[in-house]
């Protein structure tokens, strides 16, 4: 009995499927960042082309391709109102790449697909420069190179293992050159640092907050920033004091909190100091911030002096924030000194006071009535009013929850204080600030992150999106702004012990926990995040200063850009010259008759004589006679002359090799017969 063997696909079909597979590897990392319609359209067209290749169906006509192109452009314009810009450009490049596969008929079309595939991979750096993205891009490059190697091997039936081995060897040979260029090439601002569409931040924090927004982020376990504490002789701060300051929100319309309309105009001059002073010793820290497409830094409260950030110009604001001059679109590292106990903004102008007492009229009447009762009860003692509100939160049956329910009421503070009595940090902070303002105490909301967890592998503190938090600041005479976290009154474990709320586990998560175990998962996550930080440290944050330090360690600290560029050019020219000399020597060492015969064999292979590489001149002449008959008479005569030159070179009738070359170029090759 014979064993069943898988059917061997025709070479053309196999080549097409290999190209389509490499295109799929290019598209898969893009799916997470493309609009849903673009991903669906691209994957459907690619699946359609795969089906046509497997079934041997004809490719679509020009009119259908034109309609698909018009659909792609029209949908892009509807989505982005333009075809210009990073987002719209990436969508178009992806769709054009897939459309090109629908008209792939010749080797020339495959080369265009390879070029578009490599270019599409570069656009992924506009989205992410993480280690996982780099691994996905490396696999896609490997697949494209394998398909490209296959396209340059028209003879035979190279196996997939052979193609992967050859392309992998090419990547290994190119790795040293890539490493030298990475370490020595002058550092410029990356292309992916260009400004992108506004309000597309990945952290979810922005210059505004609607009740319920941060609650959605609390279930996101992705990393927002990493912190290293490096103060000699000091222990890291306790978790309850780890407040990372983000946008400060002071304008309220009843449901929506936003930065003050003149917040950007209150930015201090670059050389000014913040109206704050540190009390006690400063805590040194270093933050590696993930890109969030906004201008503000996340700094540990309170960072009075300007943080040290490479190639960044930072601007302080009167709200104790630090801003960059352009959105943060790549991983950014900076160092700062924070005073966990500080005095801030002891002087408040009448304009600032009115701004932080602003409330929409006719909203939250029950909260306003309660605030007036507190004022009547405690008189001018603002501290007593604050303590009374916190005590009410602690003892009034309020609940800290991820699922406070959807509300359509315009009286958000009244609803929290008197009806629902449950909410997440933003509900609690918003209701507390409204109460303070109604009682005549200037107050505002600060958003950011609170807490963090220490990675036992590398000692870094990881702050996740689930640590997103909102708290309040109140202003007291002669004391200035004070941080009040009303969530702590409702759920002390949130800040004291960093016990986050978690959404119910899905079936997949429960299965993984049961099979692998939470402890193993935690250890794997810690190791992966440590590796990610090394990637950020060694690759993404390899700046001009790091390069200067490397040159200094190599004794090349006096080198300038022109020196490095000259040496790189010299090395490149030397390598090219070496390849050229080697190729020339190889050609000189090869028998000129064999080279000419090899060209003829290659031409005959492409013309349809399958065993041309194993036949001699006379055998090739017989094969040409069998294939094309008398139509190939000039070719047969030339092949017999080649045999005569090889084996009877001194005969008077034997033409010279130069004459045979001229005859070869003048040959008119028969056309392959159609079956």
XYZ file of C-alpha atoms in Angstrom:
675
model
C 0.000 0.000 0.000
C 1.360 3.404 -0.937
C 1.366 6.211 1.597
C -0.822 9.193 0.815
C 1.225 12.214 -0.156
C 0.046 15.783 -0.322
C -0.467 17.006 -3.884
C 2.296 19.238 -5.209
C 1.006 22.605 -6.350
C 2.085 23.942 -9.728
C 5.085 26.250 -9.426
C 3.149 29.340 -10.490
C 0.381 28.676 -7.950
C 2.887 27.998 -5.180
C 4.760 31.234 -5.970
C 1.538 33.247 -5.896
C 0.478 31.772 -2.553
C 3.926 32.485 -1.120
C 3.665 36.140 -2.115
C 0.151 36.379 -0.687
C 1.346 34.824 2.571
C 4.133 37.409 2.874
C 1.614 40.193 2.227
C -0.593 38.765 4.994
C 2.372 38.934 7.401
C 2.770 42.598 6.474
C -0.921 43.356 7.016
C -1.486 41.558 10.324
C 0.357 44.132 12.525
C -1.559 46.912 10.757
C -5.007 45.515 11.621
C -4.879 46.853 15.187
C -4.343 50.431 13.938
C -6.439 50.608 10.762
C -10.124 51.568 10.729
C -12.365 48.513 10.915
C -13.650 48.982 7.372
C -10.106 49.212 5.968
C -8.986 46.037 7.730
C -12.100 44.164 6.583
C -11.733 45.373 2.978
C -8.026 44.486 2.835
C -8.478 41.026 4.340
C -11.474 40.248 2.095
C -9.557 41.218 -1.055
C -6.544 39.181 0.060
C -8.737 36.143 0.795
C -10.400 36.578 -2.608
C -6.999 36.609 -4.336
C -5.965 33.512 -2.371
C -9.115 31.695 -3.531
C -8.469 32.678 -7.169
C -4.914 31.342 -6.961
C -6.027 28.037 -5.439
C -8.887 27.531 -7.912
C -7.025 28.793 -10.968
C -9.621 31.517 -11.603
C -9.043 34.489 -13.889
C -8.028 37.786 -12.303
C -10.611 40.607 -12.180
C -10.835 42.989 -15.094
C -9.699 46.589 -15.229
C -13.155 48.026 -14.595
C -13.624 46.043 -11.388
C -10.147 47.039 -10.205
C -10.929 50.680 -10.966
C -14.148 50.410 -8.942
C -12.276 48.899 -5.983
C -9.677 51.671 -6.190
C -12.397 54.324 -6.233
C -14.038 52.632 -3.242
C -10.754 52.649 -1.302
C -10.047 56.310 -2.041
C -13.629 57.389 -1.375
C -13.834 55.579 1.947
C -10.489 57.071 2.996
C -11.673 60.578 2.166
C -14.919 60.020 4.100
C -12.972 58.741 7.114
C -10.186 61.340 7.230
C -11.571 64.167 5.049
C -8.305 63.931 3.113
C -5.862 61.510 1.530
C -2.909 63.485 2.898
C -1.435 62.794 6.309
C -0.013 59.821 8.219
C -3.306 58.057 9.004
C -4.922 58.465 5.590
C -1.622 57.723 3.848
C -1.120 54.446 5.694
C -4.666 53.299 4.884
C -4.137 54.045 1.191
C -0.750 52.303 1.071
C -2.221 49.167 2.678
C -5.189 49.077 0.300
C -2.988 49.732 -2.746
C -0.726 46.868 -1.707
C -3.673 44.462 -1.585
C -5.135 45.827 -4.825
C -1.829 45.207 -6.562
C -2.109 41.496 -5.757
C -5.366 41.422 -7.760
C -3.494 42.298 -10.947
C -0.331 40.261 -10.335
C 0.334 38.492 -13.607
C 4.078 38.782 -14.223
C 7.341 38.860 -12.313
C 7.378 42.647 -12.705
C 4.133 42.910 -10.700
C 5.634 40.750 -7.957
C 8.604 43.130 -7.679
C 6.222 46.059 -7.201
C 4.449 44.114 -4.435
C 7.766 43.462 -2.685
C 8.624 47.161 -2.823
C 5.202 48.175 -1.481
C 5.431 45.503 1.215
C 8.730 46.803 2.588
C 7.421 50.370 2.464
C 4.229 49.366 4.290
C 6.325 47.815 7.040
C 8.065 51.141 7.589
C 4.724 52.823 8.221
C 4.250 50.632 11.309
C 6.757 52.866 13.105
C 4.131 55.602 12.886
C 1.988 53.485 15.204
C 4.351 51.784 17.612
C 8.043 51.171 18.238
C 7.519 48.475 20.883
C 9.464 45.222 21.046
C 6.412 43.170 20.045
C 5.985 45.358 16.962
C 9.669 44.919 16.104
C 9.297 41.124 16.328
C 6.208 41.215 14.085
C 8.070 43.375 11.555
C 11.074 41.028 11.646
C 8.843 38.054 10.804
C 7.219 40.028 7.981
C 10.632 40.993 6.563
C 11.673 37.342 6.703
C 8.555 36.343 4.771
C 9.044 39.055 2.140
C 12.691 38.097 1.689
C 11.748 34.422 1.296
C 9.248 35.328 -1.449
C 11.827 37.613 -3.068
C 14.470 34.853 -3.058
C 11.922 32.504 -4.596
C 11.235 35.023 -7.367
C 14.945 34.973 -8.246
C 15.008 31.166 -8.466
C 12.838 30.478 -11.544
C 14.298 27.014 -12.163
C 13.260 23.939 -10.234
C 10.953 23.803 -7.212
C 12.787 25.248 -4.175
C 11.337 24.094 -0.885
C 9.969 26.475 1.714
C 12.701 25.396 4.123
C 15.363 26.291 1.569
C 13.794 29.706 0.951
C 13.532 30.480 4.674
C 17.100 29.332 5.255
C 18.470 31.494 2.433
C 16.490 34.585 3.448
C 17.410 34.058 7.112
C 21.084 33.860 6.146
C 20.742 37.125 4.223
C 19.255 38.778 7.317
C 22.079 37.450 9.495
C 24.678 38.721 7.038
C 23.046 42.145 7.051
C 22.759 42.323 10.848
C 26.382 43.458 11.520
C 26.073 46.254 8.973
C 22.743 47.296 10.485
C 24.293 47.308 13.981
C 27.247 49.464 12.874
C 24.940 51.941 11.151
C 22.606 52.064 14.158
C 25.439 52.778 16.587
C 27.389 55.236 14.451
C 24.902 57.009 12.211
C 24.190 60.558 13.455
C 20.999 60.706 15.496
C 18.197 62.808 14.042
C 14.574 63.278 15.079
C 12.738 60.223 13.703
C 10.223 60.441 10.889
C 7.541 59.004 13.169
C 7.970 61.973 15.507
C 5.959 64.131 13.126
C 2.752 65.536 14.607
C -0.259 63.273 14.167
C -3.968 63.791 14.391
C -4.921 65.469 17.678
C -6.902 63.769 20.449
C -5.853 60.275 19.447
C -3.909 59.548 22.606
C -3.430 56.011 23.746
C -3.568 56.761 27.470
C -7.141 57.969 27.513
C -6.150 61.032 29.514
C -6.687 64.313 27.731
C -7.428 67.939 28.415
C -11.011 67.073 29.292
C -12.962 64.451 31.229
C -16.501 63.222 30.948
C -17.889 61.180 33.837
C -17.295 57.521 32.955
C -14.237 57.987 30.769
C -11.549 56.972 33.268
C -13.726 54.079 34.436
C -13.345 52.520 31.016
C -9.573 52.785 31.293
C -9.474 51.059 34.664
C -9.748 47.670 32.938
C -6.752 48.275 30.656
C -3.586 46.497 31.819
C -1.220 48.034 29.274
C 1.779 50.032 30.488
C 1.462 53.820 30.722
C 4.911 54.581 32.153
C 7.802 53.018 34.044
C 9.589 54.666 36.959
C 13.031 54.189 38.452
C 13.800 55.767 41.847
C 17.482 56.550 42.164
C 17.882 58.734 45.260
C 20.984 57.412 47.110
C 20.289 56.220 50.626
C 16.515 56.572 50.315
C 13.786 54.012 49.928
C 11.200 54.432 47.154
C 8.158 56.443 48.247
C 5.159 54.514 49.576
C 2.513 53.687 47.008
C -0.027 56.013 48.605
C 2.193 59.008 47.702
C 2.779 58.033 44.073
C 0.619 60.607 42.292
C 1.687 61.214 38.696
C 0.248 64.546 37.633
C -1.434 64.948 34.285
C -3.961 67.489 32.961
C -5.564 69.883 35.446
C -9.277 70.480 34.815
C -11.003 73.580 36.143
C -13.885 74.384 33.758
C -17.200 72.587 34.357
C -20.394 72.643 32.293
C -22.417 70.209 34.397
C -21.055 66.929 33.062
C -17.892 67.775 31.189
C -14.643 68.905 32.854
C -11.972 70.572 30.736
C -8.893 72.719 31.035
C -9.522 76.386 31.464
C -9.987 78.214 28.134
C -6.903 80.295 28.898
C -4.824 77.387 30.243
C -2.337 77.575 27.395
C -1.982 81.333 27.808
C -0.917 80.865 31.441
C 2.194 78.949 30.431
C 5.217 80.432 32.097
C 8.297 81.560 30.268
C 10.847 78.775 29.706
C 13.246 80.118 32.352
C 10.559 80.815 34.953
C 10.017 78.713 38.059
C 6.755 77.207 39.184
C 4.949 78.942 42.068
C 5.802 76.010 44.334
C 8.453 75.107 46.865
C 9.551 71.743 48.177
C 9.371 70.759 51.825
C 11.917 68.208 52.995
C 14.175 66.132 50.783
C 13.617 65.691 47.074
C 12.990 62.255 45.570
C 14.907 61.568 42.379
C 13.177 59.545 39.706
C 13.413 58.584 36.056
C 10.300 58.009 33.940
C 10.029 56.120 30.665
C 6.771 57.413 29.216
C 4.848 55.556 26.533
C 3.670 57.759 23.628
C 0.261 59.339 24.192
C 0.121 61.947 21.370
C -0.302 64.839 23.814
C 2.077 67.586 24.952
C 2.058 67.067 28.700
C 4.482 65.000 30.735
C 3.445 62.776 33.605
C 5.496 63.977 36.573
C 5.559 62.855 40.189
C 3.825 65.419 42.402
C 5.393 67.857 42.853
C 8.193 68.352 40.336
C 9.272 71.956 40.801
C 12.492 72.073 38.763
C 12.476 71.338 35.059
C 12.867 67.605 34.268
C 15.848 66.578 32.174
C 14.688 65.249 28.812
C 16.832 64.663 25.742
C 16.200 66.958 22.748
C 13.099 68.402 24.371
C 12.203 71.970 25.269
C 9.895 71.927 28.276
C 7.496 74.636 29.376
C 6.079 74.968 32.922
C 2.526 76.126 33.623
C 0.940 77.753 36.636
C -0.999 74.492 37.192
C 2.191 72.629 38.149
C 2.371 70.895 34.776
C 5.264 70.446 32.345
C 4.546 70.648 28.614
C 6.589 69.766 25.548
C 6.648 71.816 22.362
C 5.154 69.000 20.265
C 3.096 65.876 20.932
C 4.890 62.894 22.436
C 4.758 60.302 19.655
C 7.634 58.067 20.723
C 8.881 56.592 23.964
C 10.339 59.431 26.046
C 12.684 59.204 29.012
C 13.289 62.028 31.468
C 14.628 62.553 34.983
C 13.163 64.754 37.680
C 13.254 65.704 41.342
C 9.929 65.555 43.181
C 8.953 66.930 46.593
C 6.270 64.650 47.975
C 5.455 67.357 50.539
C 5.271 70.828 49.062
C 3.647 74.248 49.277
C 2.068 75.527 46.113
C 0.189 78.627 44.981
C -0.255 80.471 48.286
C -1.329 83.576 46.384
C -4.554 83.433 44.399
C -5.737 86.375 42.315
C -9.393 87.334 42.185
C -9.564 86.140 38.581
C -8.087 82.741 39.503
C -10.413 82.492 42.498
C -13.490 83.142 40.366
C -12.281 80.642 37.783
C -12.021 77.903 40.406
C -15.419 78.730 41.898
C -17.233 78.611 38.553
C -20.358 76.419 38.436
C -23.153 76.218 35.858
C -26.333 77.842 37.074
C -29.484 75.860 37.915
C -27.605 72.564 38.144
C -27.134 70.329 41.216
C -29.489 72.315 43.512
C -29.422 69.724 46.313
C -25.614 69.799 46.418
C -25.680 73.608 46.547
C -28.184 73.537 49.420
C -26.039 71.058 51.349
C -22.930 73.172 50.729
C -24.651 76.253 52.160
C -25.687 74.217 55.204
C -22.062 73.165 55.741
C -20.935 76.768 55.421
C -23.535 77.889 57.942
C -22.551 75.103 60.324
C -18.758 75.625 60.178
C -18.550 79.326 59.406
C -15.235 80.420 57.840
C -13.448 77.175 58.698
C -12.799 75.718 55.218
C -10.823 72.845 56.691
C -13.804 71.767 58.782
C -16.040 71.773 55.681
C -13.549 69.570 53.838
C -13.321 67.147 56.744
C -17.107 67.006 57.033
C -17.427 66.099 53.351
C -14.760 63.396 53.634
C -16.402 61.981 56.754
C -19.726 61.860 54.916
C -18.048 59.901 52.093
C -16.483 57.481 54.558
C -19.614 56.849 56.625
C -22.492 57.555 54.268
C -22.680 54.170 52.560
C -20.902 55.196 49.367
C -19.452 52.503 47.102
C -16.379 52.519 44.873
C -17.238 50.507 41.758
C -16.328 50.070 38.113
C -19.966 49.808 37.126
C -21.868 52.817 38.454
C -24.398 52.560 35.628
C -25.253 54.870 32.762
C -26.722 58.230 33.709
C -28.492 60.783 31.551
C -29.149 63.271 34.335
C -27.703 66.777 34.040
C -27.368 66.938 37.854
C -24.352 64.621 38.117
C -23.273 65.749 41.604
C -26.795 65.479 43.026
C -27.156 62.022 41.553
C -23.928 60.817 43.174
C -24.465 62.404 46.599
C -28.165 61.602 47.068
C -29.301 58.928 44.594
C -26.785 56.384 43.327
C -24.118 56.835 46.018
C -21.677 54.810 43.964
C -19.096 55.578 41.358
C -15.517 55.469 40.235
C -12.786 57.982 41.089
C -13.932 60.562 38.559
C -17.533 60.476 39.816
C -16.314 60.951 43.390
C -13.787 63.676 42.525
C -16.277 65.566 40.346
C -19.017 65.532 43.004
C -16.515 66.563 45.693
C -15.190 69.537 43.683
C -18.741 70.703 42.887
C -19.554 70.579 46.611
C -16.412 72.539 47.500
C -17.123 75.225 44.916
C -20.727 75.507 46.040
C -19.397 76.060 49.576
C -17.111 78.863 48.351
C -13.834 76.897 48.411
C -11.765 77.118 45.178
C -11.291 73.604 43.852
C -10.388 71.713 40.685
C -9.770 68.199 39.363
C -6.364 66.712 38.576
C -6.121 63.628 36.363
C -3.207 61.280 36.050
C -2.095 58.005 37.584
C -1.840 56.850 41.171
C 0.231 53.991 42.528
C 2.251 51.385 40.654
C 3.774 47.989 41.194
C 7.428 47.042 41.478
C 8.778 44.602 38.909
C 10.899 42.061 40.824
C 13.032 41.360 37.730
C 14.519 44.817 37.099
C 13.304 46.809 40.119
C 11.312 49.292 38.037
C 7.879 50.515 39.080
C 5.266 49.883 36.402
C 2.298 52.224 36.175
C -0.534 50.840 34.065
C -3.604 52.278 32.435
C -5.586 50.606 35.215
C -3.848 53.039 37.594
C -5.549 56.014 35.887
C -6.996 58.224 38.592
C -8.715 61.533 39.263
C -8.393 63.497 42.491
C -9.178 66.985 43.777
C -7.175 70.040 44.758
C -8.624 72.680 47.070
C -7.197 76.095 47.881
C -6.938 77.251 51.476
C -5.846 80.738 52.599
C -2.175 80.968 53.632
C -1.651 77.319 52.662
C -2.259 77.255 48.916
C -3.385 74.296 46.877
C -3.754 71.003 48.733
C -4.317 67.564 47.275
C -7.482 65.888 48.530
C -8.237 62.402 47.241
C -11.910 61.777 48.108
C -11.687 58.243 46.677
C -9.515 57.341 49.669
C -12.408 58.197 51.989
C -14.706 55.788 50.120
C -12.151 53.016 49.449
C -8.926 53.439 51.461
C -7.505 50.259 49.928
C -7.385 51.954 46.494
C -4.492 54.210 47.482
C -3.208 52.695 50.706
C -2.829 49.131 49.386
C -3.308 49.742 45.645
C -6.176 47.285 45.403
C -7.589 47.968 41.973
C -11.062 47.065 40.908
C -11.115 44.383 38.230
C -13.721 43.541 35.654
C -15.166 39.998 35.722
C -12.790 37.512 34.072
C -13.696 36.200 30.654
C -13.901 32.485 29.942
C -10.528 32.583 28.172
C -8.841 34.413 31.059
C -10.290 31.974 33.597
C -9.107 29.008 31.541
C -5.584 30.404 31.223
C -5.457 31.124 34.968
C -6.547 27.579 35.775
C -4.120 25.933 33.344
C -1.023 28.061 33.887
C -1.677 29.623 37.263
C -1.741 33.294 38.328
C 1.761 33.138 39.841
C 3.304 31.846 36.611
C 1.437 34.438 34.567
C 2.639 37.185 36.878
C 6.236 35.974 36.551
C 5.991 35.765 32.759
C 4.514 39.259 32.605
C 7.296 40.640 34.815
C 9.994 39.114 32.595
C 8.354 40.351 29.400
C 8.053 43.887 30.759
C 11.692 43.809 31.873
C 12.712 42.803 28.342
C 10.512 45.594 26.956
C 12.254 48.101 29.179
C 15.648 46.907 27.938
C 14.382 47.453 24.398
C 13.328 50.998 25.310
C 16.634 51.556 27.083
C 19.023 50.242 24.452
C 17.172 50.918 21.201
C 14.417 53.529 21.385
C 16.299 55.798 23.781
C 19.634 55.573 21.980
C 19.972 59.324 21.622
C 22.728 61.670 20.539
C 24.035 61.832 24.100
C 24.231 58.008 24.245
C 26.101 58.032 20.973
C 28.499 60.666 22.277
C 29.118 58.534 25.369
C 29.861 55.531 23.159
C 32.321 57.534 21.073
C 33.919 58.837 24.260
C 34.378 55.309 25.574
C 36.004 54.372 22.270
C 38.341 57.360 22.489
C 36.565 59.192 19.649
C 34.998 62.008 21.652
C 36.445 64.683 19.309
C 34.749 63.256 16.246
C 32.115 65.356 14.562
C 29.271 64.555 12.220
C 31.481 65.098 9.169
C 34.047 62.621 10.488
C 31.434 59.931 11.124
C 29.797 60.505 7.737
C 33.177 60.349 5.957
C 34.081 57.074 7.671
C 30.694 55.532 6.920
C 31.049 56.508 3.251
C 34.573 55.116 3.161
C 33.446 51.816 4.693
C 30.512 51.566 2.272
C 32.765 52.282 -0.727
C 35.307 49.733 0.498
C 32.635 47.055 0.837
C 31.228 47.829 -2.614
C 34.709 47.827 -4.105
C 35.409 44.460 -2.476
C 32.244 42.961 -3.936
C 33.123 44.412 -7.335
C 36.639 42.989 -7.289
C 35.343 39.588 -6.192
C 32.770 39.562 -8.967
C 35.370 40.581 -11.539
C 37.741 37.846 -10.357
C 34.953 35.289 -10.485
C 34.087 36.267 -14.023
C 37.750 36.187 -15.043
C 38.237 32.747 -13.520
C 35.119 31.313 -15.214
C 35.510 29.741 -18.621
C 34.097 32.293 -21.158
C 32.575 29.408 -23.166
C 30.797 28.165 -20.040
C 29.457 31.656 -19.323
C 28.046 31.938 -22.845
C 26.639 28.424 -22.663
C 25.095 29.204 -19.289
C 23.274 32.198 -20.768
C 21.896 29.998 -23.542
C 20.770 27.319 -21.075
C 18.989 29.939 -18.975
C 17.211 31.263 -22.059
C 16.156 27.752 -23.055
C 14.844 27.036 -19.547
C 12.643 30.108 -19.729
C 11.512 29.089 -23.204
C 10.202 25.754 -21.933
C 12.997 23.160 -22.266
C 12.876 21.825 -18.719
C 16.128 19.828 -18.704
C 18.283 22.442 -20.411
C 20.655 22.719 -17.438
C 21.672 19.037 -17.791
C 22.117 18.816 -21.570
C 25.136 19.503 -23.767
C 25.044 21.596 -26.944
C 24.031 18.687 -29.199
C 21.389 17.514 -26.735
C 20.016 21.057 -26.560
C 19.879 21.202 -30.363
C 17.889 17.956 -30.432
C 15.558 19.270 -27.730
C 15.029 22.484 -29.721
C 14.215 20.415 -32.832
C 11.685 18.390 -30.854
C 10.193 21.489 -29.283
C 9.995 23.865 -32.243
C 10.928 21.891 -35.351
C 12.629 23.651 -38.261
C 11.654 27.004 -36.800
C 14.643 26.624 -34.465
C 17.168 25.880 -37.255
C 19.380 28.975 -36.547
C 19.443 28.096 -32.856
C 20.377 24.474 -33.577
C 23.153 25.566 -35.916
C 24.546 27.935 -33.268
C 24.521 25.198 -30.630
C 26.417 22.825 -32.953
C 28.957 25.570 -33.617
C 29.391 25.978 -29.861
C 30.097 22.232 -29.644
C 32.576 22.475 -32.501
C 34.425 25.375 -30.839
C 34.683 23.384 -27.635
C 35.910 20.115 -29.077
C 37.545 21.181 -32.385
C 38.853 24.687 -31.701
C 41.647 24.532 -34.286
C 39.483 23.567 -37.232
C 39.367 26.051 -40.096
C 35.554 25.991 -40.121
C 35.262 26.774 -36.395
C 34.093 30.380 -35.742
C 35.736 32.443 -33.025
C 34.138 32.831 -29.615
C 33.595 36.544 -30.297
C 31.695 35.638 -33.483
C 29.614 33.151 -31.503
C 28.732 35.888 -28.979
C 27.588 38.164 -31.807
C 25.549 35.345 -33.317
C 23.937 34.620 -29.936
C 22.800 38.232 -29.581
C 21.362 38.132 -33.111
C 19.363 34.915 -32.579
C 15.589 35.128 -32.874
C 14.255 32.712 -30.282
C 11.208 30.611 -31.161
C 8.043 31.303 -29.268
C 6.839 28.605 -26.829
C 4.067 26.506 -28.307
C 0.679 26.906 -26.710
C -0.879 23.582 -25.659
